Structures are given as C-alpha cells and as structure tokens.
PDB file of C-alpha atoms in Angstrom:
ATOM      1  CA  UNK M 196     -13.924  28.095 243.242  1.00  0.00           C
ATOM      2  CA  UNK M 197     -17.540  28.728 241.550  1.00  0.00           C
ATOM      3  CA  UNK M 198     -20.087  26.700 243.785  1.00  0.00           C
ATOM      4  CA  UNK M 199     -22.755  26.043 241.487  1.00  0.00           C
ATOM      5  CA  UNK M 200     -26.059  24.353 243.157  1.00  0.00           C
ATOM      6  CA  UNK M 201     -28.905  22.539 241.678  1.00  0.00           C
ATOM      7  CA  UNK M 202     -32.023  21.597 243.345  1.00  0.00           C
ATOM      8  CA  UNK M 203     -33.888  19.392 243.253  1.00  0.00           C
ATOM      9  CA  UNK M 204     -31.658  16.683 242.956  1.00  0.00           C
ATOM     10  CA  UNK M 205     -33.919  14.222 241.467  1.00  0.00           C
ATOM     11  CA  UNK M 206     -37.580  14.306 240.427  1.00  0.00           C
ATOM     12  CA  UNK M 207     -40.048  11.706 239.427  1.00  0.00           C
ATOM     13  CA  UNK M 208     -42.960  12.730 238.212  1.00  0.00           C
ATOM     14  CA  UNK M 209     -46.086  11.728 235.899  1.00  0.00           C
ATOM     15  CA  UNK M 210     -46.113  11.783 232.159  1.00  0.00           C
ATOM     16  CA  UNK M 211     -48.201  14.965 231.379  1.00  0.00           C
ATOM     17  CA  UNK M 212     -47.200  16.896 234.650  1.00  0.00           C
ATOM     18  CA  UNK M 213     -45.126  20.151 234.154  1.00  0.00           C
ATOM     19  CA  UNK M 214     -41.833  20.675 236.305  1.00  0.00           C
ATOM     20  CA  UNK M 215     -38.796  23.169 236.973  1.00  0.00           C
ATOM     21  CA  UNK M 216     -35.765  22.945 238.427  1.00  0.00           C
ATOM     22  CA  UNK M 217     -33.346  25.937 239.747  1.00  0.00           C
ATOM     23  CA  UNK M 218     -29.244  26.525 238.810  1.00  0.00           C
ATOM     24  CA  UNK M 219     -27.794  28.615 241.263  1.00  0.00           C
ATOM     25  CA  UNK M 220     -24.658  30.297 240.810  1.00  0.00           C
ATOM     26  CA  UNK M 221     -22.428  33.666 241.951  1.00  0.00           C
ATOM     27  CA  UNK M 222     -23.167  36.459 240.087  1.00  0.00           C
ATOM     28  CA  UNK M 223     -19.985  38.121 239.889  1.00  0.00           C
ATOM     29  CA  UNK M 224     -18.206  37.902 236.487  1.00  0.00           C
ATOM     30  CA  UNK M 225     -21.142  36.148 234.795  1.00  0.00           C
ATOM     31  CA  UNK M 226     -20.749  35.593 230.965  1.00  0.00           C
ATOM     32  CA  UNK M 227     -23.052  33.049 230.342  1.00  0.00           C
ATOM     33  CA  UNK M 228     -25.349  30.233 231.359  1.00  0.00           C
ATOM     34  CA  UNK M 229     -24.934  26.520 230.247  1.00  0.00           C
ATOM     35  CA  UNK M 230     -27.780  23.882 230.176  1.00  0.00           C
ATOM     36  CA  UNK M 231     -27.135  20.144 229.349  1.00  0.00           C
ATOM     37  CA  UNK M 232     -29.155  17.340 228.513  1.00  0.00           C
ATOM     38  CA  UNK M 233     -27.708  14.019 229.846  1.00  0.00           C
ATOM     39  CA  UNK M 234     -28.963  10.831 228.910  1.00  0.00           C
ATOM     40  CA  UNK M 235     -27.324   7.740 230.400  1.00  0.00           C
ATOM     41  CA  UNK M 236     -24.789   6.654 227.885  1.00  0.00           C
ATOM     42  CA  UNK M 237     -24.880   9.466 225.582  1.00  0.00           C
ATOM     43  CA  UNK M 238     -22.965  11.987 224.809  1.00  0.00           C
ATOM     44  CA  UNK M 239     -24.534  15.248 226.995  1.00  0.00           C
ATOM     45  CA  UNK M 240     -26.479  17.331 224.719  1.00  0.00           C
ATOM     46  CA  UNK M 241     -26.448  21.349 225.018  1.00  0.00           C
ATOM     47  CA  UNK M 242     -29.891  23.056 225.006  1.00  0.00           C
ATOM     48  CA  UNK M 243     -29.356  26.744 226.055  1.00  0.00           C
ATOM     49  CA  UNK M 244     -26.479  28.830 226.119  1.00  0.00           C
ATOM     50  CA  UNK M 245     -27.823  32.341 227.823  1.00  0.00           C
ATOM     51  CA  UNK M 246     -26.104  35.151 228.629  1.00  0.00           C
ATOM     52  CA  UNK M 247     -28.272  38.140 229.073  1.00  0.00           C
ATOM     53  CA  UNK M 248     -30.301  39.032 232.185  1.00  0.00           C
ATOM     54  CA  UNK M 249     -33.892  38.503 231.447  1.00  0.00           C
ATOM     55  CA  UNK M 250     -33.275  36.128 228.709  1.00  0.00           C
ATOM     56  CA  UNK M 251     -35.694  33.568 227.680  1.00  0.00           C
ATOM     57  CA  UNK M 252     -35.121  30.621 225.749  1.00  0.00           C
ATOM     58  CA  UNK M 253     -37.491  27.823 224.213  1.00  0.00           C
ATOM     59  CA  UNK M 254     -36.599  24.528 222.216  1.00  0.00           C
ATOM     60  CA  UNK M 255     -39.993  22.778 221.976  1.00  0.00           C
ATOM     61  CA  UNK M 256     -41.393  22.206 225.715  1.00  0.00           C
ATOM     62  CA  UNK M 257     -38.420  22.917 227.608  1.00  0.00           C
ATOM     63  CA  UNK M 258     -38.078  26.643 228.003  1.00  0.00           C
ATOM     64  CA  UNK M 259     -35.155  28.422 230.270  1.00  0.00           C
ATOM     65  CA  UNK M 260     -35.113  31.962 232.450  1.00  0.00           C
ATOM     66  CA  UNK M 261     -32.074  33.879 233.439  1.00  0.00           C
ATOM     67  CA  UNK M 262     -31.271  36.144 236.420  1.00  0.00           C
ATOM     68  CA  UNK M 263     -27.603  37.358 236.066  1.00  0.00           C
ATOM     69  CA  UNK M 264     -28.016  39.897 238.846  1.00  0.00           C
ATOM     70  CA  UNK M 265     -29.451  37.379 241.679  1.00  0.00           C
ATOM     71  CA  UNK M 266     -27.903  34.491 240.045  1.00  0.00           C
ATOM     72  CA  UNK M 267     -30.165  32.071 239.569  1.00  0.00           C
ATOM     73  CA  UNK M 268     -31.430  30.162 236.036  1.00  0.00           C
ATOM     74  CA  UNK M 269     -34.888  27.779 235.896  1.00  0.00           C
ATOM     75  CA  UNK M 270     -35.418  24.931 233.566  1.00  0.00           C
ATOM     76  CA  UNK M 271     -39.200  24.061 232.724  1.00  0.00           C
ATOM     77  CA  UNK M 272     -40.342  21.344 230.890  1.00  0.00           C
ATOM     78  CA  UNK M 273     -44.201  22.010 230.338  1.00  0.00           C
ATOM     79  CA  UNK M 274     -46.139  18.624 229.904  1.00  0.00           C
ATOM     80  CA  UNK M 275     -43.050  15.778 230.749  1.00  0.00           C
ATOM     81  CA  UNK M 276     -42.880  13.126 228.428  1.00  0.00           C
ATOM     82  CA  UNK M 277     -41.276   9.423 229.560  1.00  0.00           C
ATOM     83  CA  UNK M 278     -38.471  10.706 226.948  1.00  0.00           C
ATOM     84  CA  UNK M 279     -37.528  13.724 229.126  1.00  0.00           C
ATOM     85  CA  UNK M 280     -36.140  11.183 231.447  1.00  0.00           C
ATOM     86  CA  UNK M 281     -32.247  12.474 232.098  1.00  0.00           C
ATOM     87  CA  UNK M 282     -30.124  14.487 233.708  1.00  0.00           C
ATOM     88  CA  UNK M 283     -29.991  18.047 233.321  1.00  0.00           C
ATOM     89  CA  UNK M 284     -26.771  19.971 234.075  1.00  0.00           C
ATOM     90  CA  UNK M 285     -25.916  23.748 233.956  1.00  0.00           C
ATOM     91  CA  UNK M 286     -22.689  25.140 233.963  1.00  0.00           C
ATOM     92  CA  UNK M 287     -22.091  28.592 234.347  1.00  0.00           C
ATOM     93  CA  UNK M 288     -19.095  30.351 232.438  1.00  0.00           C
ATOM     94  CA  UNK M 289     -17.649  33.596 234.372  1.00  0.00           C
ATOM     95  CA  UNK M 290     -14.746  35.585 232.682  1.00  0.00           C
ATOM     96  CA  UNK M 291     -12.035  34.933 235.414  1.00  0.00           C
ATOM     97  CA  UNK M 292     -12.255  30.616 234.706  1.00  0.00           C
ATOM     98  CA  UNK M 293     -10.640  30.655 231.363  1.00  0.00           C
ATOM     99  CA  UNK M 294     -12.422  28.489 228.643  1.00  0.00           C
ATOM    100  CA  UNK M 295     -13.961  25.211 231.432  1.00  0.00           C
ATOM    101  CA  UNK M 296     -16.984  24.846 231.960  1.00  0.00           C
ATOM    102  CA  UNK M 297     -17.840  24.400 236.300  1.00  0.00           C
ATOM    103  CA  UNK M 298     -21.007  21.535 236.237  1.00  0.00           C
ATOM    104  CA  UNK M 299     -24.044  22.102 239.061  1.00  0.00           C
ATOM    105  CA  UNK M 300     -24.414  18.112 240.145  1.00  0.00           C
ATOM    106  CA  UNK M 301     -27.848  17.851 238.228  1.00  0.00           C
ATOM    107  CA  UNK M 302     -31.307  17.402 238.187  1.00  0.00           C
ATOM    108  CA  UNK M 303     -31.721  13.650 237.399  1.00  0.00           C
ATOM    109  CA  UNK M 304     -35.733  13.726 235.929  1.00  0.00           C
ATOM    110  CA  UNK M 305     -37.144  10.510 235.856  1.00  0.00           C
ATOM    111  CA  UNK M 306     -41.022  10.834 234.075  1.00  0.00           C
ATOM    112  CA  UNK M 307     -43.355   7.838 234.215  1.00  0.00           C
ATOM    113  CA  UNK M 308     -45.936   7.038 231.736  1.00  0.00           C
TER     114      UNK M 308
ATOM    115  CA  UNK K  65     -24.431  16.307 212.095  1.00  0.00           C
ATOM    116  CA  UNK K  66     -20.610  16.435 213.402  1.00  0.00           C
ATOM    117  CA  UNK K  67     -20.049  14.516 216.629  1.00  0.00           C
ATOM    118  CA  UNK K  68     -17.772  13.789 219.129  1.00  0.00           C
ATOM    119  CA  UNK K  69     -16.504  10.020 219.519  1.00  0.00           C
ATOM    120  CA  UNK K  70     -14.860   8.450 222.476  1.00  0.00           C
ATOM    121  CA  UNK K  71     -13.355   4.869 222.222  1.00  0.00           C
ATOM    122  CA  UNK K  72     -14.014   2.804 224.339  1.00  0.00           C
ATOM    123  CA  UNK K  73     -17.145   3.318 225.624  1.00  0.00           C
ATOM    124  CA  UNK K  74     -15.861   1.010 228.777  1.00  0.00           C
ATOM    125  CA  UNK K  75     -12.575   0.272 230.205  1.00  0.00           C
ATOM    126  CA  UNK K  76     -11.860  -1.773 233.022  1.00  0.00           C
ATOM    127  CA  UNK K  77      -8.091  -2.044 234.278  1.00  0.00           C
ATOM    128  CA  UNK K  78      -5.998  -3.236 237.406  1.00  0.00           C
ATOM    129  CA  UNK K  79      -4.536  -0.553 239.777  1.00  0.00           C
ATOM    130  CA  UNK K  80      -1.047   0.333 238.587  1.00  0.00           C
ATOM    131  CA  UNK K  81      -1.922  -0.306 235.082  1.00  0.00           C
ATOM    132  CA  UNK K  82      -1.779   2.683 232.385  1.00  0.00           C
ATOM    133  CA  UNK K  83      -4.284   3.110 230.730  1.00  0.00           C
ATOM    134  CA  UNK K  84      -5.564   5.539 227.200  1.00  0.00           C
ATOM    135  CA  UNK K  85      -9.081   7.430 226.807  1.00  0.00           C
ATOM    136  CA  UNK K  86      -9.564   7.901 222.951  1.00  0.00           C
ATOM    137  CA  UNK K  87     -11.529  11.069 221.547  1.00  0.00           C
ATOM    138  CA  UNK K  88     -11.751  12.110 217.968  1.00  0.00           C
ATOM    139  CA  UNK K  89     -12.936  15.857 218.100  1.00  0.00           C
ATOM    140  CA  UNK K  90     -15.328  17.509 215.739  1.00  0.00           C
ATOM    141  CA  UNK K  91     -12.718  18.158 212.742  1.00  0.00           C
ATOM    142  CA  UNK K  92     -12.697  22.065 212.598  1.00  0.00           C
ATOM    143  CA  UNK K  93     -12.682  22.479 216.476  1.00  0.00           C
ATOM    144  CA  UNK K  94      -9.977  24.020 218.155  1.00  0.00           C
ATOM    145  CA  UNK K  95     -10.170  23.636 221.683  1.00  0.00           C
ATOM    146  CA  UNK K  96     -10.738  20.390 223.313  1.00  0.00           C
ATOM    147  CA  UNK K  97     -11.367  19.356 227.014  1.00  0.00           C
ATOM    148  CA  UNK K  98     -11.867  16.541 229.503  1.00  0.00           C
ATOM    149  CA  UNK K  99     -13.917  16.347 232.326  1.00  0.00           C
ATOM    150  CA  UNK K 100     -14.667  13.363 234.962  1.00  0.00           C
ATOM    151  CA  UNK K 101     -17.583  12.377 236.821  1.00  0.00           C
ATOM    152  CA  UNK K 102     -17.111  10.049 239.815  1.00  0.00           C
ATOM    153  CA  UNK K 103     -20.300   8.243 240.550  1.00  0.00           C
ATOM    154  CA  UNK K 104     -22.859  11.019 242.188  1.00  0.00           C
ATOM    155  CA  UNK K 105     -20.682  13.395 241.921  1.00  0.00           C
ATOM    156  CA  UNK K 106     -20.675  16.604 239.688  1.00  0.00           C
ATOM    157  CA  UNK K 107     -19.089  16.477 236.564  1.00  0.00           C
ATOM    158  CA  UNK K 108     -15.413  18.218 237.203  1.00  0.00           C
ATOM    159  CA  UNK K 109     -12.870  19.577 234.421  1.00  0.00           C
ATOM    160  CA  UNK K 110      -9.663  18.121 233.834  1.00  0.00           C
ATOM    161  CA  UNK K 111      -7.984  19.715 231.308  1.00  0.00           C
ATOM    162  CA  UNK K 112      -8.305  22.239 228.802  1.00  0.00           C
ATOM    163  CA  UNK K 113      -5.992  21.972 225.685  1.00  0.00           C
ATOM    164  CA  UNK K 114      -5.224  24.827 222.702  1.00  0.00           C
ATOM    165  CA  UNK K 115      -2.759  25.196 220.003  1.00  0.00           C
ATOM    166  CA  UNK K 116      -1.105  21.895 221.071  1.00  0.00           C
ATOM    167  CA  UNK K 117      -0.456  22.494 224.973  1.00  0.00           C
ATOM    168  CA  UNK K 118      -2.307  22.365 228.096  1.00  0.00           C
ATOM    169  CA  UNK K 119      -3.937  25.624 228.136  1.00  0.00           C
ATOM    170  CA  UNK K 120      -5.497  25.112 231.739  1.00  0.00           C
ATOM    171  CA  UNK K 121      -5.161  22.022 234.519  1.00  0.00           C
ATOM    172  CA  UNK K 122      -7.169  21.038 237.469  1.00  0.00           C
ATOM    173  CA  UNK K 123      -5.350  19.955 240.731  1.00  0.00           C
ATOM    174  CA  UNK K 124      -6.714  16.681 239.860  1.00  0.00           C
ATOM    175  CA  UNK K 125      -4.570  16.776 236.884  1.00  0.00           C
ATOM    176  CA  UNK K 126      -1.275  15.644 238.470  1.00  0.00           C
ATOM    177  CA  UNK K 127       1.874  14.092 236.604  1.00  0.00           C
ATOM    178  CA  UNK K 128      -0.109  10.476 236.294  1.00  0.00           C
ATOM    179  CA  UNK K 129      -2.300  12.346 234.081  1.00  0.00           C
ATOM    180  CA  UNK K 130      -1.179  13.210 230.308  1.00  0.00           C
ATOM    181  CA  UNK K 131      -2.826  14.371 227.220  1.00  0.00           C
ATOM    182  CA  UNK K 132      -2.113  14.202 223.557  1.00  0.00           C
ATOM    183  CA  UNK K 133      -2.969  15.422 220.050  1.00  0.00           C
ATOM    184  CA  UNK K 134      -0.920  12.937 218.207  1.00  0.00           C
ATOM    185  CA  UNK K 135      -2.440  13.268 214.518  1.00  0.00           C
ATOM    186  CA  UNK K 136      -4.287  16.676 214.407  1.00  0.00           C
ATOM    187  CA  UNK K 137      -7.525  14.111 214.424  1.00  0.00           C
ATOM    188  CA  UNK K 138      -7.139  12.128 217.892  1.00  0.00           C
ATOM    189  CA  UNK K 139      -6.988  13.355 221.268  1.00  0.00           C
ATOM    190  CA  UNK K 140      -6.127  11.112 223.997  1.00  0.00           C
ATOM    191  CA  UNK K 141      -5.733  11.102 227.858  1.00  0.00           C
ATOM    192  CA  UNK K 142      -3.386   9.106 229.701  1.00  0.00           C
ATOM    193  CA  UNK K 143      -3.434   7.660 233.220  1.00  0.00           C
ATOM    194  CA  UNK K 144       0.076   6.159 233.781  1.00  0.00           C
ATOM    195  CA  UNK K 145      -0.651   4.162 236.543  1.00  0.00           C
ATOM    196  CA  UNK K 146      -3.982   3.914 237.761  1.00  0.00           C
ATOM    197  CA  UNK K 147      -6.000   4.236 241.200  1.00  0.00           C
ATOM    198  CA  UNK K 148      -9.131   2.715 242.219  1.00  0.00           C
ATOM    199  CA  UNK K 149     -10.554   6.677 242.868  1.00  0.00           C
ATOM    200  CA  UNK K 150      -9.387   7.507 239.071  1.00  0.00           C
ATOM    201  CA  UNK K 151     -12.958   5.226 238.324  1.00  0.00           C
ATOM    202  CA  UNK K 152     -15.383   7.343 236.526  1.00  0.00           C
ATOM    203  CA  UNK K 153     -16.917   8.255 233.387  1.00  0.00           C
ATOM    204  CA  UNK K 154     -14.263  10.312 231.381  1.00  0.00           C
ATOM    205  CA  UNK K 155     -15.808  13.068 228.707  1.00  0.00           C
ATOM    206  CA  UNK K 156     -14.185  14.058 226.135  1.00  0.00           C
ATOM    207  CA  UNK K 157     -15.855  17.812 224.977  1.00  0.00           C
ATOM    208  CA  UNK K 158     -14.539  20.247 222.145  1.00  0.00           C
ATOM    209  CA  UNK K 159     -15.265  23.708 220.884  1.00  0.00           C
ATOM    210  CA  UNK K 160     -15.097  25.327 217.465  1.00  0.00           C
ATOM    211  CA  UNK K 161     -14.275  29.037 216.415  1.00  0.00           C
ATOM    212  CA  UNK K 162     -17.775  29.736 216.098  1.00  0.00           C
ATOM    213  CA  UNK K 163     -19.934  27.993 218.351  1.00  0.00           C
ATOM    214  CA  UNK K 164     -20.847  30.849 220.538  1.00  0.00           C
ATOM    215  CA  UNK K 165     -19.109  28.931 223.874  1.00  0.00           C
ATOM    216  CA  UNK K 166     -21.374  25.723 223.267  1.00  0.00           C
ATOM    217  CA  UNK K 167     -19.263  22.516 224.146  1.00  0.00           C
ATOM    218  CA  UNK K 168     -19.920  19.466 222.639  1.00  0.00           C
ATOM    219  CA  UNK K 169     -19.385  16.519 224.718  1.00  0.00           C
ATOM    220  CA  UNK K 170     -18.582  12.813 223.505  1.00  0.00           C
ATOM    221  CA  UNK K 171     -20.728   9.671 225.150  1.00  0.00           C
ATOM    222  CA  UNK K 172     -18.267   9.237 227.344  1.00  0.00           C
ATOM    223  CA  UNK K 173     -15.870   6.252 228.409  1.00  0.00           C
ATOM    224  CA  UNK K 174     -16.667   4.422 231.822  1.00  0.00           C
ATOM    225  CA  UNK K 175     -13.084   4.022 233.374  1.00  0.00           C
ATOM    226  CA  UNK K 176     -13.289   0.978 235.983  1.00  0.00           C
ATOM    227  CA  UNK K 177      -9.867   0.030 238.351  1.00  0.00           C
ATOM    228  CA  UNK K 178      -9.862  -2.604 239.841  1.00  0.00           C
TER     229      UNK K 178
END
C-alpha cells in the first residue's frame, strides 16, 4: 500500500505571512503528483498535476516543487490570504495502482486576518 | 464550467437501513470513482468504475456496497444496510479522455448512521 505523509498537519498563520507544507511519498513507480484544494463543503479543487522531476508549477501565489527521485513535493503559498483557508491534499499516482488516486491526510491551513 | 454534482449534500439514516449516494458526472467523462473520508481521516478510494463495471475495488468495498450507471448520466452508490462506521463524507470524482489524469471531485455527500 502507498503510504503517503503530509506534514504539517494543520497551520494557522497570519494574513500576509508565507508558508509551505511537504507531500511525502515512495518513489518507486512514480507517474505523477496530485495537489487538491479542499474547502469545507465544496467540491475539492485540483491545482497541480506534476509529473517530472524538477518541475515547477505556479497558479497565482501558490507555487509547487517536485522531487521524483527522493520523493517528496512542497506547496507554498507566498503572502496567505484569509481565503487560502482549506485543506490541501496530494495524491500521488504510481503505475502499479491502476487509475485511484491514494490521498496524504492534509494540510488543513487556517489564515487569520 | 462542467461540474460534478452529488445529491444530497447530507444524509442521515438508521443502522440497517439502505441507503443511495447520487452523482451526475461531467457528461463526456468516462471513468468515474468514489472515495470516503471518515472524520480525520485521509480521504480513501472506494471504487473505480469503466465501461459499465467495477474496474477496481477497495477491501472496504464489500458486498453491502454497490454501484450503478443506470442512465449513462447518473452514477450512484449503494449501502444495503448500513453501519454506524460507514459515516463519512462520500465523493463522487470523474475523469475525461483528455484531462491529463486530473480528477474532478463533486462537493461531496455527508453520510450520517445513526
């Protein structure tokens, strides 16, 4: 079974204040990297789907890093805004687990004005 | 912008009851999926469904669990008789032809036994 770790678990920090959080996952039989956005009663919202070592992705403040070979991913949202306030997920995808996707148990963000 | 619906959004039942988890898919997907997430615990697959049959199960997904593509539009799960550790949100999540792997997940239906 893929153990997939996230840390921290939850984070509250200050409106303006930057932040990361790590996905950890085995590296063997990577294909690619899943994050989530997951605000209480909506429907989680995909940000990044990465799949090649190195790779660097950025959707407005929120920008992701990939390490296929060490197996790790970081999510950083430069300057947190009250709205950031979710849940972030990743999921990683490896070739041998068919088409599900196997869910770290979060980073719950909680920003304060 | 296509979305994924789940109906309804909360369901609260007595043990031993059966109950049905709604999902209308985005139309042109063709793979479709539900996952659980017991309260602070990860989200966990279910089921994964193609081509009208279970493609892939999770030993969670035992006989009291069924699923359903009745109308090419709807998919549904089924709980046939219900436990109090079957409460959790239940997502609903598809995939299209070419969406690159990205999943897109419903809001979600809070399942509460009782």
């Amino acid at each position: 079974i893929l153990n997939v770790e996230q840390s921290p678990q939850s984070l509250h920090v200050q409106e303006g204040d930057s932040t990361n959080f790590t996905c950890s996952f085995p590296s063997s039989n990577f294909y690619a990297l899943h994050w989530y956005r997951w605000e209480t009663a909506k429907s989680p919202e995909a940000l990044f789907v990465m799949t090649l070592n190195g790779d660097e992705k950025k959707k407005g403040r929120i920008s992701a890093t990939l390490n296929t070979k060490e197996g790790y991913s970081y999510l950083y949202i430069k300057g947190s805004q009250p709205e950031d306030s979710a849940t972030y997920l990743c999921a990683p995808w490896s070739y041998n687990q068919g088409g599900k996707l196997i869910f770290g148990q979060g980073t719950e963000l909680s920003v304060k004005p | 912008e296509p979305e994924v619906t789940q109906t309804p959004s909360h369901q609260v039942t007595q043990m031993g009851q059966e109950v049905i988890l709604r999902c209308v898919p985005i139309s042109n997907h063709l793979y479709f999926y539900w996952y659980r997430q017991i309260l602070g615990q990860k989200v966990e697959f279910l089921v994964s469904f193609y081509n009208n049959e279970i493609s892939e199960k999770s030993e969670i997904f035992d006989d009291q669990f069924s699923v359903e593509r009745p109308d090419g539009s709807n998919f549904t799960l089924k709980i046939r008789s219900t436990k109090l550790e079957d409460s959790a949100m239940y997502f609903c999540a598809s995939l299209g032809p070419s969406d690159g792997y990205e999943q897109y997940f419903g809001p979600g239906t809070r399942l509460t036994v009782t």
